[in-house]
Amino acid sequence: MTVEVLPSNQPETFYRGAGRIAEFRNVPALPDRPEDWVGSVTTRFGRAPSGLSALADGRVLAEVIAADPAWWLGPARTDTGVLVKLLDAGQRLPLHVHPDRSFAHAHLASPYGKTEAWVIVAARPDAVVHLGFARDVEAAELAGWVAAQKTDEMLAATNRVPVAAGDAILCPAGLPHAIGDGILLVEVQEPTDFSVLLEYAGFGPADGHLGLGYDLALQCVDRAAWGPARLEALRGSAARLLPEAADEFFGARRLYGGDEIFAGFGVLVVVAGEGRLTGESDDLSIRRGDTLLIPYAAGPLRLQGRVEAIRLSA
Ligand SMILES: [Zn+2]
């Protein structure tokens, strides 16, 4: 067997869940742990080693990959290039922004920023995400909102975008966003934990600026207006789960029983049904809520049965 069935990996966060990960994964409920970092080799900002995934036998994934990168990643990669999470928003998350690669390179000593995307697994009927400002916002206005924590004004300036189970939305680095409550999603992102909190009142101390100070940190914010057409272009289509703009950051495919999974390092999240995952060295039963890590060495695999899964990779 080459594929790893992953135990859950639920680091602390500063917001509440609603028990959806326990229900989805069939694991014990940890109400204050609303995220599961899946196959993570990324640490929480300023909180290492928190965030790192372990395999079922207890070994730390990052160390296992470092010991045999070609087996795990194949000849074309030197790192996994991706971070996958399950996220259960039991309250609206704070409005925040992630830096892009050029900002992260210049100020955070990282080749990766944090463009991310969400595949909605479940959502209450009136669920929304806040995505981008609906009008141009001046730098001084944004700085004033953040300093005084005028969160009602800030949120009122954002687009409220309805979401439903099955939706997939790209959230480019720089774009202010907040996931609304009542949503369970699979998140794929560049492998960092860089967040600039525009809103911190009620969530924690005023230090959501990555140690850079807000004057500098707010320079990574896209303050331009995002209208309906630009927002619509962030959604996937029938032909592809995420828009083409996601391709330089990560890949995400929805797969069903009968589909082939091409060779390569990736994470598989089973979102519905049950079935089998088979390949030259692998044959395992899988069901909704399972999270699996596929090494390059597994070669091509096939899903079988009445099952639906999301494959995520760099
Ligand atoms: Zn985010």
Short mmCIF file of C-alpha atoms and ligand atoms in Angstrom, two decimals:
data_model
loop_
_atom_site.label_atom_id
_atom_site.label_comp_id
_atom_site.label_asym_id
_atom_site.label_seq_id
_atom_site.Cartn_x
_atom_site.Cartn_y
_atom_site.Cartn_z
CA MET A 1 0.00 0.00 0.00
CA THR A 2 1.38 3.41 -0.92
CA VAL A 3 -1.63 5.65 -0.24
CA GLU A 4 -1.85 7.01 3.32
CA VAL A 5 -5.21 7.32 5.08
CA LEU A 6 -4.68 10.40 7.21
CA PRO A 7 -5.70 10.90 10.82
CA SER A 8 -7.24 14.30 11.49
CA ASN A 9 -4.91 17.20 12.29
CA GLN A 10 -6.83 19.98 14.00
CA PRO A 11 -4.65 22.84 15.23
CA GLU A 12 -6.01 25.61 17.44
CA THR A 13 -7.72 28.55 15.78
CA PHE A 14 -9.25 31.78 17.04
CA TYR A 15 -12.82 31.11 15.91
CA ARG A 16 -15.53 28.54 16.58
CA GLY A 17 -16.67 25.61 14.52
CA ALA A 18 -20.05 23.92 14.61
CA GLY A 19 -19.11 20.24 14.83
CA ARG A 20 -19.24 19.70 11.06
CA ILE A 21 -15.73 18.23 10.84
CA ALA A 22 -16.59 15.63 13.49
CA GLU A 23 -19.75 14.72 11.58
CA PHE A 24 -18.02 14.71 8.19
CA ARG A 25 -14.90 12.82 9.29
CA ASN A 26 -16.60 10.59 11.85
CA VAL A 27 -14.04 11.65 14.48
CA PRO A 28 -14.53 12.95 18.04
CA ALA A 29 -15.86 16.51 18.23
CA LEU A 30 -13.36 19.27 19.10
CA PRO A 31 -15.61 22.36 19.12
CA ASP A 32 -12.75 24.83 19.30
CA ARG A 33 -10.83 23.14 16.47
CA PRO A 34 -12.81 24.01 13.32
CA GLU A 35 -10.04 23.22 10.83
CA ASP A 36 -8.32 20.03 9.68
CA TRP A 37 -5.01 20.62 7.93
CA VAL A 38 -4.78 17.72 5.49
CA GLY A 39 -1.38 16.39 4.50
CA SER A 40 0.16 19.61 5.79
CA VAL A 41 3.87 20.40 5.69
CA THR A 42 3.04 24.00 6.65
CA THR A 43 3.27 25.39 10.18
CA ARG A 44 1.00 28.01 11.71
CA PHE A 45 2.50 31.50 11.53
CA GLY A 46 4.65 32.00 14.62
CA ARG A 47 3.38 28.73 16.14
CA ALA A 48 5.62 25.99 14.67
CA PRO A 49 5.43 23.01 14.75
CA SER A 50 1.63 23.37 15.06
CA GLY A 51 0.03 22.72 11.69
CA LEU A 52 2.25 19.84 10.57
CA SER A 53 0.46 16.62 9.69
CA ALA A 54 1.47 13.23 11.01
CA LEU A 55 0.88 9.93 9.27
CA ALA A 56 -1.19 7.19 10.93
CA ASP A 57 1.99 5.66 12.38
CA GLY A 58 2.91 8.96 14.04
CA ARG A 59 5.73 10.01 11.74
CA VAL A 60 5.76 13.69 10.75
CA LEU A 61 4.88 14.02 7.07
CA ALA A 62 7.38 16.81 6.39
CA GLU A 63 10.22 14.60 7.70
CA VAL A 64 9.04 11.56 5.76
CA ILE A 65 8.93 13.54 2.51
CA ALA A 66 12.34 15.11 3.18
CA ALA A 67 13.80 11.60 3.56
CA ASP A 68 12.56 10.45 0.14
CA PRO A 69 11.32 13.39 -1.94
CA ALA A 70 11.45 11.58 -5.29
CA TRP A 71 9.15 8.78 -4.05
CA TRP A 72 6.64 11.26 -2.65
CA LEU A 73 6.83 14.15 -5.09
CA GLY A 74 8.27 12.72 -8.31
CA PRO A 75 11.16 14.11 -10.34
CA ALA A 76 9.55 17.45 -11.21
CA ARG A 77 8.92 18.82 -7.71
CA THR A 78 10.99 19.77 -4.67
CA ASP A 79 8.06 20.50 -2.34
CA THR A 80 4.37 19.67 -2.12
CA GLY A 81 3.49 23.23 -3.21
CA VAL A 82 0.07 23.08 -1.61
CA LEU A 83 -1.85 23.23 1.68
CA VAL A 84 -5.29 21.66 1.99
CA LYS A 85 -7.73 22.26 4.84
CA LEU A 86 -11.21 21.34 5.87
CA LEU A 87 -12.86 24.40 7.40
CA ASP A 88 -16.06 24.50 9.45
CA ALA A 89 -17.23 28.07 9.97
CA GLY A 90 -19.42 28.06 13.07
CA GLN A 91 -19.37 31.84 13.05
CA ARG A 92 -18.49 34.40 10.40
CA LEU A 93 -14.71 34.55 10.10
CA PRO A 94 -12.97 37.93 10.33
CA LEU A 95 -12.39 39.95 7.17
CA HIS A 96 -8.81 39.27 6.12
CA VAL A 97 -6.35 39.28 3.23
CA HIS A 98 -3.44 37.11 2.15
CA PRO A 99 -0.26 38.48 0.53
CA ASP A 100 0.74 37.52 -2.99
CA ARG A 101 4.05 35.95 -3.99
CA SER A 102 5.86 39.22 -4.68
CA PHE A 103 4.86 40.69 -1.31
CA ALA A 104 5.75 37.43 0.47
CA HIS A 105 9.11 37.31 -1.30
CA ALA A 106 9.90 40.93 -0.44
CA HIS A 107 8.73 40.99 3.19
CA LEU A 108 8.19 37.45 4.47
CA ALA A 109 11.15 35.49 3.05
CA SER A 110 8.84 33.07 1.24
CA PRO A 111 8.47 32.13 -2.43
CA TYR A 112 4.77 31.50 -1.78
CA GLY A 113 1.96 33.89 -1.00
CA LYS A 114 -1.48 32.54 -0.19
CA THR A 115 -3.89 32.50 -3.07
CA GLU A 116 -6.63 30.11 -1.98
CA ALA A 117 -9.82 28.50 -3.26
CA TRP A 118 -12.90 27.02 -1.62
CA VAL A 119 -14.91 23.98 -2.63
CA ILE A 120 -18.16 24.18 -0.67
CA VAL A 121 -19.17 20.81 0.83
CA ALA A 122 -22.19 21.97 2.81
CA ALA A 123 -23.83 25.34 3.42
CA ARG A 124 -26.94 26.55 5.16
CA PRO A 125 -29.54 28.00 2.76
CA ASP A 126 -28.63 31.67 3.23
CA ALA A 127 -24.85 31.20 3.43
CA VAL A 128 -22.59 33.90 2.00
CA VAL A 129 -18.94 34.77 1.68
CA HIS A 130 -17.65 38.35 1.65
CA LEU A 131 -15.39 38.77 -1.36
CA GLY A 132 -13.63 41.97 -2.43
CA PHE A 133 -14.77 45.56 -2.02
CA ALA A 134 -17.77 46.63 -4.09
CA ARG A 135 -16.26 50.07 -4.64
CA ASP A 136 -12.77 51.56 -4.75
CA VAL A 137 -11.45 52.11 -1.23
CA GLU A 138 -8.71 54.67 -0.55
CA ALA A 139 -5.66 53.60 1.43
CA ALA A 140 -6.39 56.13 4.18
CA GLU A 141 -9.98 54.95 4.48
CA LEU A 142 -8.89 51.33 4.86
CA ALA A 143 -6.21 52.24 7.40
CA GLY A 144 -8.80 54.21 9.38
CA TRP A 145 -11.25 51.31 9.38
CA VAL A 146 -8.60 48.89 10.61
CA ALA A 147 -7.16 51.20 13.28
CA ALA A 148 -10.60 52.01 14.72
CA GLN A 149 -12.00 48.54 13.98
CA LYS A 150 -15.00 49.95 12.14
CA THR A 151 -15.94 46.46 11.08
CA ASP A 152 -19.56 47.26 10.18
CA GLU A 153 -18.37 49.88 7.68
CA MET A 154 -15.71 47.56 6.31
CA LEU A 155 -18.10 44.67 5.83
CA ALA A 156 -20.74 46.95 4.29
CA ALA A 157 -18.19 47.89 1.62
CA THR A 158 -17.64 44.24 0.60
CA ASN A 159 -19.55 42.08 -1.85
CA ARG A 160 -21.81 39.47 -0.23
CA VAL A 161 -21.66 36.40 -2.47
CA PRO A 162 -24.20 33.59 -1.91
CA VAL A 163 -22.70 30.10 -1.87
CA ALA A 164 -24.19 26.61 -1.97
CA ALA A 165 -22.85 23.07 -1.72
CA GLY A 166 -20.94 22.21 -4.89
CA ASP A 167 -19.72 25.76 -5.59
CA ALA A 168 -16.01 26.38 -6.09
CA ILE A 169 -14.52 29.86 -5.85
CA LEU A 170 -10.98 31.14 -6.36
CA CYS A 171 -9.83 33.79 -3.87
CA PRO A 172 -6.74 35.51 -5.30
CA ALA A 173 -4.08 36.82 -2.93
CA GLY A 174 -4.82 40.44 -2.02
CA LEU A 175 -8.59 40.13 -2.17
CA PRO A 176 -10.32 40.92 1.17
CA HIS A 177 -12.61 38.08 2.20
CA ALA A 178 -14.54 36.50 5.03
CA ILE A 179 -16.23 33.12 5.05
CA GLY A 180 -19.72 33.39 6.48
CA ASP A 181 -21.05 31.06 9.14
CA GLY A 182 -22.84 27.81 8.36
CA ILE A 183 -20.33 26.57 5.79
CA LEU A 184 -18.17 23.44 5.56
CA LEU A 185 -15.59 23.64 2.79
CA VAL A 186 -12.42 22.13 1.40
CA GLU A 187 -9.79 24.82 1.05
CA VAL A 188 -6.75 24.58 -1.19
CA GLN A 189 -4.02 27.19 -0.98
CA GLU A 190 -0.39 27.99 -1.42
CA PRO A 191 1.56 26.37 1.43
CA THR A 192 1.81 29.31 3.86
CA ASP A 193 -0.09 30.66 6.85
CA PHE A 194 0.17 34.37 5.99
CA SER A 195 -2.99 36.29 6.94
CA VAL A 196 -3.48 40.01 7.43
CA LEU A 197 -6.52 40.52 9.66
CA LEU A 198 -8.48 43.63 8.71
CA GLU A 199 -10.88 42.71 11.50
CA TYR A 200 -9.61 41.52 14.87
CA ALA A 201 -12.02 43.00 17.39
CA GLY A 202 -13.74 40.03 18.98
CA PHE A 203 -11.22 37.55 17.56
CA GLY A 204 -7.97 38.35 19.38
CA PRO A 205 -5.20 40.89 19.80
CA ALA A 206 -4.40 43.61 17.25
CA ASP A 207 -1.43 41.71 15.88
CA GLY A 208 -2.83 40.34 12.64
CA HIS A 209 -0.18 42.12 10.56
CA LEU A 210 2.41 39.31 10.24
CA GLY A 211 4.85 41.21 12.44
CA LEU A 212 5.16 43.89 9.75
CA GLY A 213 2.96 46.60 11.30
CA TYR A 214 -0.30 47.54 9.66
CA ASP A 215 1.23 50.39 7.58
CA LEU A 216 3.19 47.85 5.58
CA ALA A 217 0.83 44.89 5.87
CA LEU A 218 -2.10 46.80 4.37
CA GLN A 219 -0.07 47.37 1.20
CA CYS A 220 -0.94 43.82 0.16
CA VAL A 221 -4.67 44.63 0.06
CA ASP A 222 -6.50 44.89 -3.27
CA ARG A 223 -8.62 48.01 -2.61
CA ALA A 224 -10.10 48.16 -6.12
CA ALA A 225 -13.79 47.60 -6.83
CA TRP A 226 -14.78 44.05 -7.75
CA GLY A 227 -18.04 44.07 -9.70
CA PRO A 228 -20.30 41.14 -10.64
CA ALA A 229 -18.39 40.16 -13.80
CA ARG A 230 -15.01 39.95 -12.04
CA LEU A 231 -16.55 37.98 -9.19
CA GLU A 232 -18.29 35.58 -11.56
CA ALA A 233 -14.93 34.86 -13.22
CA LEU A 234 -13.65 33.50 -9.90
CA ARG A 235 -16.11 30.62 -10.07
CA GLY A 236 -15.49 27.27 -11.69
CA SER A 237 -17.62 25.96 -14.52
CA ALA A 238 -19.13 22.68 -15.62
CA ALA A 239 -15.89 21.93 -17.47
CA ARG A 240 -13.46 22.72 -14.67
CA LEU A 241 -13.81 23.00 -10.92
CA LEU A 242 -11.72 26.18 -10.67
CA PRO A 243 -11.10 28.90 -13.27
CA GLU A 244 -7.88 28.93 -15.31
CA ALA A 245 -6.43 31.67 -13.11
CA ALA A 246 -5.98 29.04 -10.40
CA ASP A 247 -3.63 26.92 -12.49
CA GLU A 248 -0.40 28.72 -11.60
CA PHE A 249 -1.13 28.10 -7.90
CA PHE A 250 -2.83 24.70 -7.57
CA GLY A 251 -5.11 22.17 -9.18
CA ALA A 252 -8.48 20.86 -8.01
CA ARG A 253 -10.57 18.18 -9.71
CA ARG A 254 -13.89 16.64 -8.75
CA LEU A 255 -13.85 12.90 -9.34
CA TYR A 256 -16.47 10.14 -9.30
CA GLY A 257 -16.44 6.37 -9.25
CA GLY A 258 -14.91 5.16 -12.54
CA ASP A 259 -12.58 8.15 -12.90
CA GLU A 260 -8.83 7.73 -13.17
CA ILE A 261 -6.48 9.72 -10.96
CA PHE A 262 -3.30 10.60 -12.82
CA ALA A 263 0.05 9.90 -11.17
CA GLY A 264 1.40 12.64 -8.93
CA PHE A 265 1.51 13.86 -5.37
CA GLY A 266 -1.91 14.96 -4.18
CA VAL A 267 -4.50 15.02 -1.44
CA LEU A 268 -7.85 13.30 -1.87
CA VAL A 269 -10.88 14.34 0.18
CA VAL A 270 -13.86 11.99 -0.16
CA VAL A 271 -16.94 14.23 -0.02
CA ALA A 272 -19.80 11.77 -0.66
CA GLY A 273 -20.61 8.08 -0.87
CA GLU A 274 -18.28 5.15 -0.52
CA GLY A 275 -16.18 3.00 -2.78
CA ARG A 276 -12.65 1.85 -3.46
CA LEU A 277 -9.37 3.41 -4.49
CA THR A 278 -7.26 1.02 -6.52
CA GLY A 279 -3.92 1.03 -8.29
CA GLU A 280 -0.88 -1.14 -8.94
CA SER A 281 0.00 -1.34 -5.22
CA ASP A 282 -3.19 -0.04 -3.63
CA ASP A 283 -6.68 -1.31 -2.93
CA LEU A 284 -8.54 0.36 -0.09
CA SER A 285 -12.11 1.13 0.80
CA ILE A 286 -12.96 4.79 1.15
CA ARG A 287 -15.99 6.72 2.35
CA ARG A 288 -17.26 10.25 2.89
CA GLY A 289 -14.99 12.20 5.19
CA ASP A 290 -11.83 10.21 4.48
CA THR A 291 -8.71 12.21 3.71
CA LEU A 292 -5.94 10.48 1.81
CA LEU A 293 -2.44 11.33 0.75
CA ILE A 294 -1.30 10.04 -2.63
CA PRO A 295 2.43 9.82 -3.27
CA TYR A 296 3.83 10.11 -6.78
CA ALA A 297 5.01 6.49 -6.45
CA ALA A 298 1.42 5.26 -6.27
CA GLY A 299 1.20 5.78 -10.03
CA PRO A 300 -2.21 6.12 -11.63
CA LEU A 301 -5.18 5.17 -9.44
CA ARG A 302 -8.86 4.59 -10.07
CA LEU A 303 -11.93 5.45 -8.03
CA GLN A 304 -14.65 2.82 -7.95
CA GLY A 305 -18.16 2.78 -6.54
CA ARG A 306 -20.76 5.42 -5.78
CA VAL A 307 -18.26 7.89 -4.47
CA GLU A 308 -17.31 11.52 -5.03
CA ALA A 309 -13.94 13.01 -4.13
CA ILE A 310 -11.91 16.17 -4.65
CA ARG A 311 -8.26 15.77 -5.66
CA LEU A 312 -6.01 18.68 -4.78
CA SER A 313 -2.42 19.22 -5.83
CA ALA A 314 0.11 21.89 -6.74
ZN ZN B 1 -8.37 33.42 3.71
#
